[in-house]
Every structure is written in C-alpha cells, then in structure tokens.
Amino acid sequence: MNIWMLLGIIAMIFLVIFQIAKASEYVGVLKGEKKSREQSNKINAFLMIVFLVLGLAGAWWCNEVLAPETLFAQGSASKEGEQIDFMFMLTLLATGIIFLATQICLFVFSYMYQEKEGRKAFYLPHNNKLEIIWTIVPAIVLSVLVVIGLRHWFKITGDPPENAMVVEITGQQFGWTYRYPGPDGELGKKSYKLINIQNNGLGQDWKDKANADDVSPSKMYLIKDKPVKLVIGSKDVIHDVGLPHFRLKMDAVPGIPTTLWFTPKWTTKEMQIKLNKPDFEYEIVCDQLCGASHYAMRGIIEVVTQQEYDVAMAKLKPNYYAAFPDKDPAASQPAAKADTTAPKTVAMVTKR
Amino acid sequence: METTLNMPGTVALPDVHHGEEHEHHHHHESFISKYIFSQDHKTISKQFLITGIIWAIIGGLFSVLFRLQLGYPDSTFPWLEDILGRWAPGGKLSAEFYYALVTMHGTVLVFFVLTAGLSGTFSNLLIPLQIGARDMASPLLNMLSYWFFFAAGVVMLSSLFIQTGPFSGGWTAYPPLSALHDASPGSKLGVDLWITSMALFVVSSLLGGLNYIVTVLNMRTKGMTMTRLPLTIWAFFFTAVLGVLSFPVLFSGFILLLFDRNLGTSFYLSDIFIQSTERALPNEGGSAILYQHLFWFLGHPEVYIILLPAMGMASEILSTNSRKPIFGYMAMIGSLFAITILAFLVWAHHMFVTGLNPFLGAVFVLLTLLIAVPSAIKVFNWLTTLWRGNIRFTPAMLFAIGFVSLFISGGLTGIFLGNSALDIHLHDTYFVIAHFHIVMGVASFFGMYAGVYHWFPKMFGRQLNNTLGYVHFWGTIVCAYCIFWPMHYEGLSGMPRRYYDFSQWKTFNQFGELNKFITIVSILSFALQILFVFNFFYSIFKGRKLQTKNPWNSNTLEWTTPINAGHGNWPGEIPEVHRWAYDYGKDGVDHIPQTVPVGAHESKDH
Ligand code: HEM
Ligand SMILES: [Cu+2]
Ligand SMILES: [Cu+2]
C-alpha cells in the first residue's frame, strides 16, 4: 500500500510541475517569444553561477566528511603502498588544478557571455598558438605522471626481495585457502585433478615429499616488515585477491598462477591501537565477480611479529595428516585406514 | 536585430510531399511501410530513439531496484515480492537476482541505449540531412539494422522470464563464470540467450555502421567537402569506423564462448574444479585471459562509440547557441581521429591486474595517458567556443554545457586509473564506477538529451516544453553529481563494485548512510527522467507547432528541409553547399547558412 501512496504523490507532483510548465509556455507566447527567451536566459545564466558555487562548496564539504573515512586517512599498511599514496596525491594535485580551472571557466564563461541585447559574438575560428600550448602542456604533465607511475609499476611487478616468505592463496566459490610451505620452505606440487573436497581441497600431490609439511591455516599470517610473495591461483572461476589496506590486488585465474609481493608495515594489533578499533582486521576482498556469494568472499590477514608467527605456525597440523589421519603421530589409529583414503582420491578424478 | 542572409537555398520551398524529384522513392505508403518497415532514415531514427527510451526506462528501473538493496540492505519491501516473486523472497532481492539486475543494467544501458539509442538515432537522422542526401546509401540495410536491434531486444527481454533467470555474470561476461553452466544459475540458459542477443546486436551495429560510413563518404551533396562537414558528422563517421572494426572481434569472442559452453571446446578453460558438482573438468590449455583481450578490444572502443556522438552533438550545439564558430575545427577533427586510433591501442588498461606482462602493461599505460591529450584539446576548444559568445540557454545548450562539465570530471579520474601502479589499488572499486558513469554514462546521456532537445523540432515538427527541459536539466545534473561524486571516496577505501551487501565488511561498513543517500538521489533522478519521457511523448502530439523551418538560426543543411519533410528530405533539388558549417558571427552577420555562396566582400578568415 505504501508504495502506491508514494507513487501517487510522485504523480501529483508531476502533474503540478507539468501544469506550471504548460502555463509558462502560454505566458511565454503571450509575452512574445523574444521577451520570454530573454527572461529564461537570465535565470539560467544565474543558475550557472549558483551551480558552480554550490557545487564547489559541496565538493569541499563532501571531502571534509568522507576523506577521513577512506583508507588514505590511515596511511598505507604496506611499504610499497606508500608510493601509491604519493602518486595518488600527485595526480590529485595535477588533475585538481585542471579541474578547477576548466570547471570555473565553463560556468563563468556561460554566465559572463549570456545573450545580451547588442552584444556581438567574437568570431574566433582558431588560434594555432593557443592550441599548441594546450596540446603540449598536458602532454608534459602526463609524461611526468607516466614516468613516476611506471618506475613504481616495474618495482612492484618485479622480483620480490631475497628474504621474502612465500604464501599460496587459492580462490574458489566462495572462499580462500592459504598454504604455507612449512619447515622445508617449499610448496609441494598440486593438481586440480587430485582435488578431493573431503580431505584434499587444494589437490596436493602426496607423492611429492615437499607436501608433507605444508600447512593451511584459516587466516593468512604475515610477519611485520618481512616481504611476502603471494602465489595466487583459482580452482574454478576468476577471483581477485584485493588488499585495500596494502593498496594492492591481483586476479586469481584458473590455470594461470599470478604473483604479488609487498611488505606489511604494522601488525594487526598495532592497527587496532592506532585506529582505536579493537576489532580491526585486515580483510582480503574478492574483487572479481565470481558468482552469487561474491560479496561474501572474505579472508583475513593477521600481521604479527616473527615470534607470534612462529608460535602460530607450530600449532598447525600439516594438510598431509588430514588426508592420512593414521600417519598423524598425534593420533593413534589403526594403519588400515590409510588404504581406504588414498584410492578414494583417485576415484574422484576418474569419476566423470 | 538579427541579420540573416537569405539566399536561394534557404528560401522556403513549397512543402509538396510527392515532388516529381523523388517520385521513384515511394509510390503509395501503407501504414506498415510508413511507420513500421519504413526505409526512411528519419523514421528509422525515431524507431531507434523510442526503442532506446523504452530500454532506458527498463535499464534505469533495474538500477533503482538494485540501489534499493544497496541503500537498505536490512530492509524488506513486500511489494518487491509481489512483482518479482521468487527473485525477491520475503521482499528482499536474492543475491543471484541482484547480480542479474546489475548485468542487465550494464548490458542494456551500454549497448541498447547508449549505442543503438544514441548513434542509431542521430547517425540516422543527421547523416543524410546534414550532408545533403535523400537517404542512406542502403535504406534496406538501414531498416534491417533496426530490426536486428529489435530482435536483440526481444531475446534479451525473454531471458528475464526463464526458469534459471537471466545472465548474472556482469556486462563484461568473463569466463569461466560465464562459460560454466554449473558455476551459477545465471550461467545456464541465461548466457546463451545473452550471447544470442548480443550477436544479433553486433549484426545490427555492423549494418548500421557500414551504411553510415558509405553514406558519409559517397553521398555528400555538391560542395560538401569533408572539411565542410559539421562535427556531428565527423563524430558519427568515426563512431561507425570504431564499431565496424571492433564489433567483429567481440563477435568472435562470443562465438568461442558459445563453443566452450556447449560444444566442449577449451578456448577459455583450463584447470577447473567445480565446487558445486565436485567435478574436475576435462578442459585443458585454454586461457580465461584471452577472452578479456577479445572483449576489451571492443570494450574500449565501445566506450568511445558511446562518447563520440555526444561529443559531436555537443560541439554543434555549443557553437550554434554561442553564436560563434566552434573553436579549432580542424583540431577537433584531428582529436577525434587521434581518439579513434588510440581507442584501439589501450584495451589492456582494463587488465592491469590480470597478471599481464608488466612490460606490456607499461606500453598500455603510455598509450592510455596519451589518449588524454586529444580529450584535453577538445575540452579547451569547447571552453574557448563559449568565450566571448552570445549564449542562448536553450535546454539543448544547457545539456551540452553539462556534458562538458561531466566529461571534465570523469575524464580526469581516467588519469588515475590509466596509471597502472595506481590502478592496482583502484581497479574494480567504486572509483571505477564513478569514473565511467560520469564520463560515459551520464555525459553521453547529456549529449543525447542535448541532441533530442535540439533536433526534436526537426523530428516531429513541434517543440518540447522548455520549462520542463530546464527542470530536467538542473535536476539531473545535481542528482548526477550527488550520486557519483561521493562514490570516488568509497573507491578510495577499496570498496568493491558488484557487491550485494557491504554490512559484514569492517573495511566498508562505514558507508551505510552514504549508500542510503545515493539510493534516494538515484530514485529522484529516475523520476526526473520520467518527467522528460512524459514531455517527449506529450510534445510529439501536443507540443507547440514549429513556426519556422530554422528555429535555432542554425547553419546546417537539415534546417533547409521543410518542417515534416517527406521521404527524400528536400522536395526540390538538394541544396548546394558553399562554406563550412560554422559561420556564426562572421563579419558581424549572425549566421550564414552553408547554402549561401561566399560573398564578394566577405573576409577570408577560416
Ligand atoms: C582521459 C581519458 C581516460 C582514461 C585515461 C581512462 C582510463 C580508464 C581505465 C584505466 C579504466 C580501467 C579501470 C579499471 O577497471 O580498473 C577505465 C575504465 C572505464 N572507462 Fe575510462 N578512461 C578515460 C576516459 C574514458 C572515456 C571518455 C570513457 C567513455 C566514454 C571511459 C569509459 C570507461 C568505462 C566504461 C570503464 C569501465 C569498464 C568496466 O570495467 O566495466 N573512459 N578507464
Ligand atoms: Cu568474487
Ligand atoms: Cu578503456
């Protein structure tokens, strides 16, 4: 019922506006074409200035209210992101000047040169000097932005520092799986054909010894000030590892692994104190539409100190033991169980 | 006060409908051949416009529905269930249907409204009229172009009513999501219908585009050299070139997608394990990224296909209503040309974070920022056109000025996005949404409105109501900025596009109130557009009748045809052209139509 009332009201308002508009047309005819045009011209010219002034004031106010809400107010949580923030500010400065200059010209000219009795338009078809200037100046400004941008682009898309740790992150509908290489420092081989959703979600190849100690925590643990290289993959459709606090993102594409590296600056705890938000968490945001629950594809990064990291890692059980519970030294189960699990994995693959 | 040189070409010719000159064009017209299967470019243009308006209402309505979800994620609207049934259980849109609405909104607005509705309408109306031709090179193909578009619409509409729902993978339709039936309900029959519809649409565009190109090149009247063409025609010409060269690539991309979906090929697929069916797929060796290259090879030119007609019309309208020549005519053509070339060389700026080779990425950064230069030239030239003019604020002029303002605002944010290192942060956030809605969506809509207000008298022989036009303009520009300006800030927080609900995210939930505000304004803005639609249809039948042939004192040829010209446009001979289209205010003369020969004492300037 509510909606119909609302629609009714809107229809009424329309009717009123329409009647006024119609009436003003008749009045215009009575007053004479010229006279009524002069009148509406004056009003519209005046509104140009009103719009400019209110618009700029509005933009300023919008900035006052919203800028503190953006992540820029917090500063970049990665070292590499600092340069991105700097580039943003620089680009904002350059475009801001052009924005103000052109918008002011646009609306002020419109106001100043409104039709007036006796005014003659200035016949000015072209002016080569002016045109050359405003071709070259933007070209130079843009070149500067390109050079600064590309230097950073090559840095962050280049090789990570030697001491970087490696974390694998795999997307699927609708969640993230992380994998750490374990003490041997090597991620074991995997294949999508070996995936078994009961106990081998990543399709790790158990014949590869490097897999024996790989672990998959439920959060991504990173170490403060230690560069990390993410090896990114997807099991099904394209996802995207979005890291807004760190100013980075990279697609997760099935069949084509991608990488991304950065250096976290602040631990999660430090951020909680800094922002005075005890429940602060670094969130991993899926940035590529991947299906109905795309909006809920959330991951957590916890940035910790080296010590905390070592403690957290020591608590984790290798994925291998999930696939072969009987081999788990912590559990005391009969050995026969292993035989039932291993063939099951194979069966999964051959099942068509 | 106003001085017009009245020369042979502008003298009113008797409005005989069946002049001997074009007897062969049509002998007797039935209702069907006159209004439905018409081959008259003017009628076809009206068909494109009205169909475009209907699609704009539908596409706009979709956005109102999904904005309701974004603004009020915790509320339920029982009437939603009444109209949408199981897509809105309990009065709340389902996530699946939300994505279907987003996808349909994008597809409909980009292709049906701003491509067909814009360039279909005005290329059709203005190319023959402004170059001095009786019709398009092939009126038959022209008519088919409309009917293929119509068929595309029917297929798209039908996908709304199928069991598994319309396609829901975004207007860019990236595989594997769009390729795998089991990846989402919308990826079942919905995609096949979507692709079929788009394929029909591509055919429509090609038929139209080839016709426009041939007509402009071959059918100009005597004296109408290429450098005397109004900028509208140059813009439509380059638009058609863009479409003809890039749509086939999209088409091939879609066909491969169709094969992957239904014939078991692996162009885009490799290494896939589907969670919902617990199945590893046999496809190997394909590349999901290949599709993105094919898509954006059209996708980027497409944004200029949408923008160039608006640029051309804004140029024409700004000049006419400033009573001044367009500033830097040759530079305007040059920049249109540069944009056309560069538009083919920047597509991968949509793919900076796909794992693209960084060196390749760098090349695309350079070319992308290069395209900002001709854009800047155009802006400066429009501003100089206004400078020291004698400006008449017709509704068309207001929309043209609004177009420039929006183009500046949205174009500048492109400079942020074009720099790959910055785009890593901004890609797929609301910053991108703000960028392209302002620069393409709203700006081109403004160009289109400017065109409708300016050429309505030519189309229907009547005037739109001015007061409603003013309300429409001022209301819409305020709403547009209120909706899209704050979105930049959301984007700067990394707030992703295509999210159904943000409330569980710690990083984004501070924008709840803002999202509500944006939703309210967008509903208001939708209502304003309905006001325009009302004005449009009302004025077709009841608008003030046009008193003179040339209501805006314009120089171009379309205003030398009779009010309500018949098929063939000019009852007598096609007028000859003696000068460019922009002699406004020359030697103190208010305007000198193109049909007026150069006088003995005229100054040489230009
Ligand atoms: C100044 C020149 C411009 C530059 C440098 C520029 C740059 C870009 C870049 C780099 C992107 C990709 C952003 C991302 O997805 O992360 C983008 C997106 C987009 N731009 Fe522009 N742009 C410019 C002007 C335009 C114009 C004139 C239009 C349309 C008329 C336009 C329409 C679009 C659209 C539709 C998208 C988004 C497509 C999507 O992802 O759905 N841009 N622009
Ligand atoms: Cu996703
Ligand atoms: Cu682009």
PDB file of C-alpha atoms in Angstrom, chain B residues 131 216-217 220-221 223-231 233-234 326 328-334 577-583 594 606:
ATOM      1  CA  ILE B 131      25.424  16.049 -45.686  1.00  0.00           C
ATOM      2  CA  VAL B 216      29.268   9.938 -45.482  1.00  0.00           C
ATOM      3  CA  LEU B 217      31.971   9.095 -47.972  1.00  0.00           C
ATOM      4  CA  ARG B 220      27.585  14.297 -49.801  1.00  0.00           C
ATOM      5  CA  THR B 221      25.861  16.997 -51.784  1.00  0.00           C
ATOM      6  CA  GLY B 223      30.185  21.444 -52.426  1.00  0.00           C
ATOM      7  CA  MET B 224      30.103  19.445 -49.192  1.00  0.00           C
ATOM      8  CA  THR B 225      33.775  18.582 -48.936  1.00  0.00           C
ATOM      9  CA  MET B 226      34.895  16.542 -45.948  1.00  0.00           C
ATOM     10  CA  THR B 227      36.280  19.641 -44.256  1.00  0.00           C
ATOM     11  CA  ARG B 228      32.955  21.404 -44.562  1.00  0.00           C
ATOM     12  CA  LEU B 229      31.098  18.686 -42.683  1.00  0.00           C
ATOM     13  CA  PRO B 230      29.584  19.620 -39.361  1.00  0.00           C
ATOM     14  CA  LEU B 231      31.446  17.997 -36.443  1.00  0.00           C
ATOM     15  CA  ILE B 233      29.017  14.028 -38.991  1.00  0.00           C
ATOM     16  CA  TRP B 234      32.709  13.601 -38.310  1.00  0.00           C
ATOM     17  CA  ILE B 326      33.373  26.066 -32.982  1.00  0.00           C
ATOM     18  CA  GLY B 328      39.618  24.879 -33.685  1.00  0.00           C
ATOM     19  CA  TYR B 329      37.512  22.949 -36.175  1.00  0.00           C
ATOM     20  CA  MET B 330      40.499  21.143 -37.657  1.00  0.00           C
ATOM     21  CA  ALA B 331      41.888  20.383 -34.205  1.00  0.00           C
ATOM     22  CA  MET B 332      38.507  18.947 -33.287  1.00  0.00           C
ATOM     23  CA  ILE B 333      38.618  16.603 -36.258  1.00  0.00           C
ATOM     24  CA  GLY B 334      42.245  15.805 -35.510  1.00  0.00           C
ATOM     25  CA  VAL B 577      26.958  23.869 -50.135  1.00  0.00           C
ATOM     26  CA  HIS B 578      29.353  26.784 -50.316  1.00  0.00           C
ATOM     27  CA  ARG B 579      31.007  27.020 -46.923  1.00  0.00           C
ATOM     28  CA  TRP B 580      31.702  25.246 -43.641  1.00  0.00           C
ATOM     29  CA  ALA B 581      29.005  24.860 -41.038  1.00  0.00           C
ATOM     30  CA  TYR B 582      30.247  27.402 -38.524  1.00  0.00           C
ATOM     31  CA  ASP B 583      29.955  30.868 -39.939  1.00  0.00           C
ATOM     32  CA  GLN B 594      26.041  26.603 -45.580  1.00  0.00           C
ATOM     33  CA  HIS B 606      38.909  30.377 -41.840  1.00  0.00           C
TER      34      HIS B 606
END
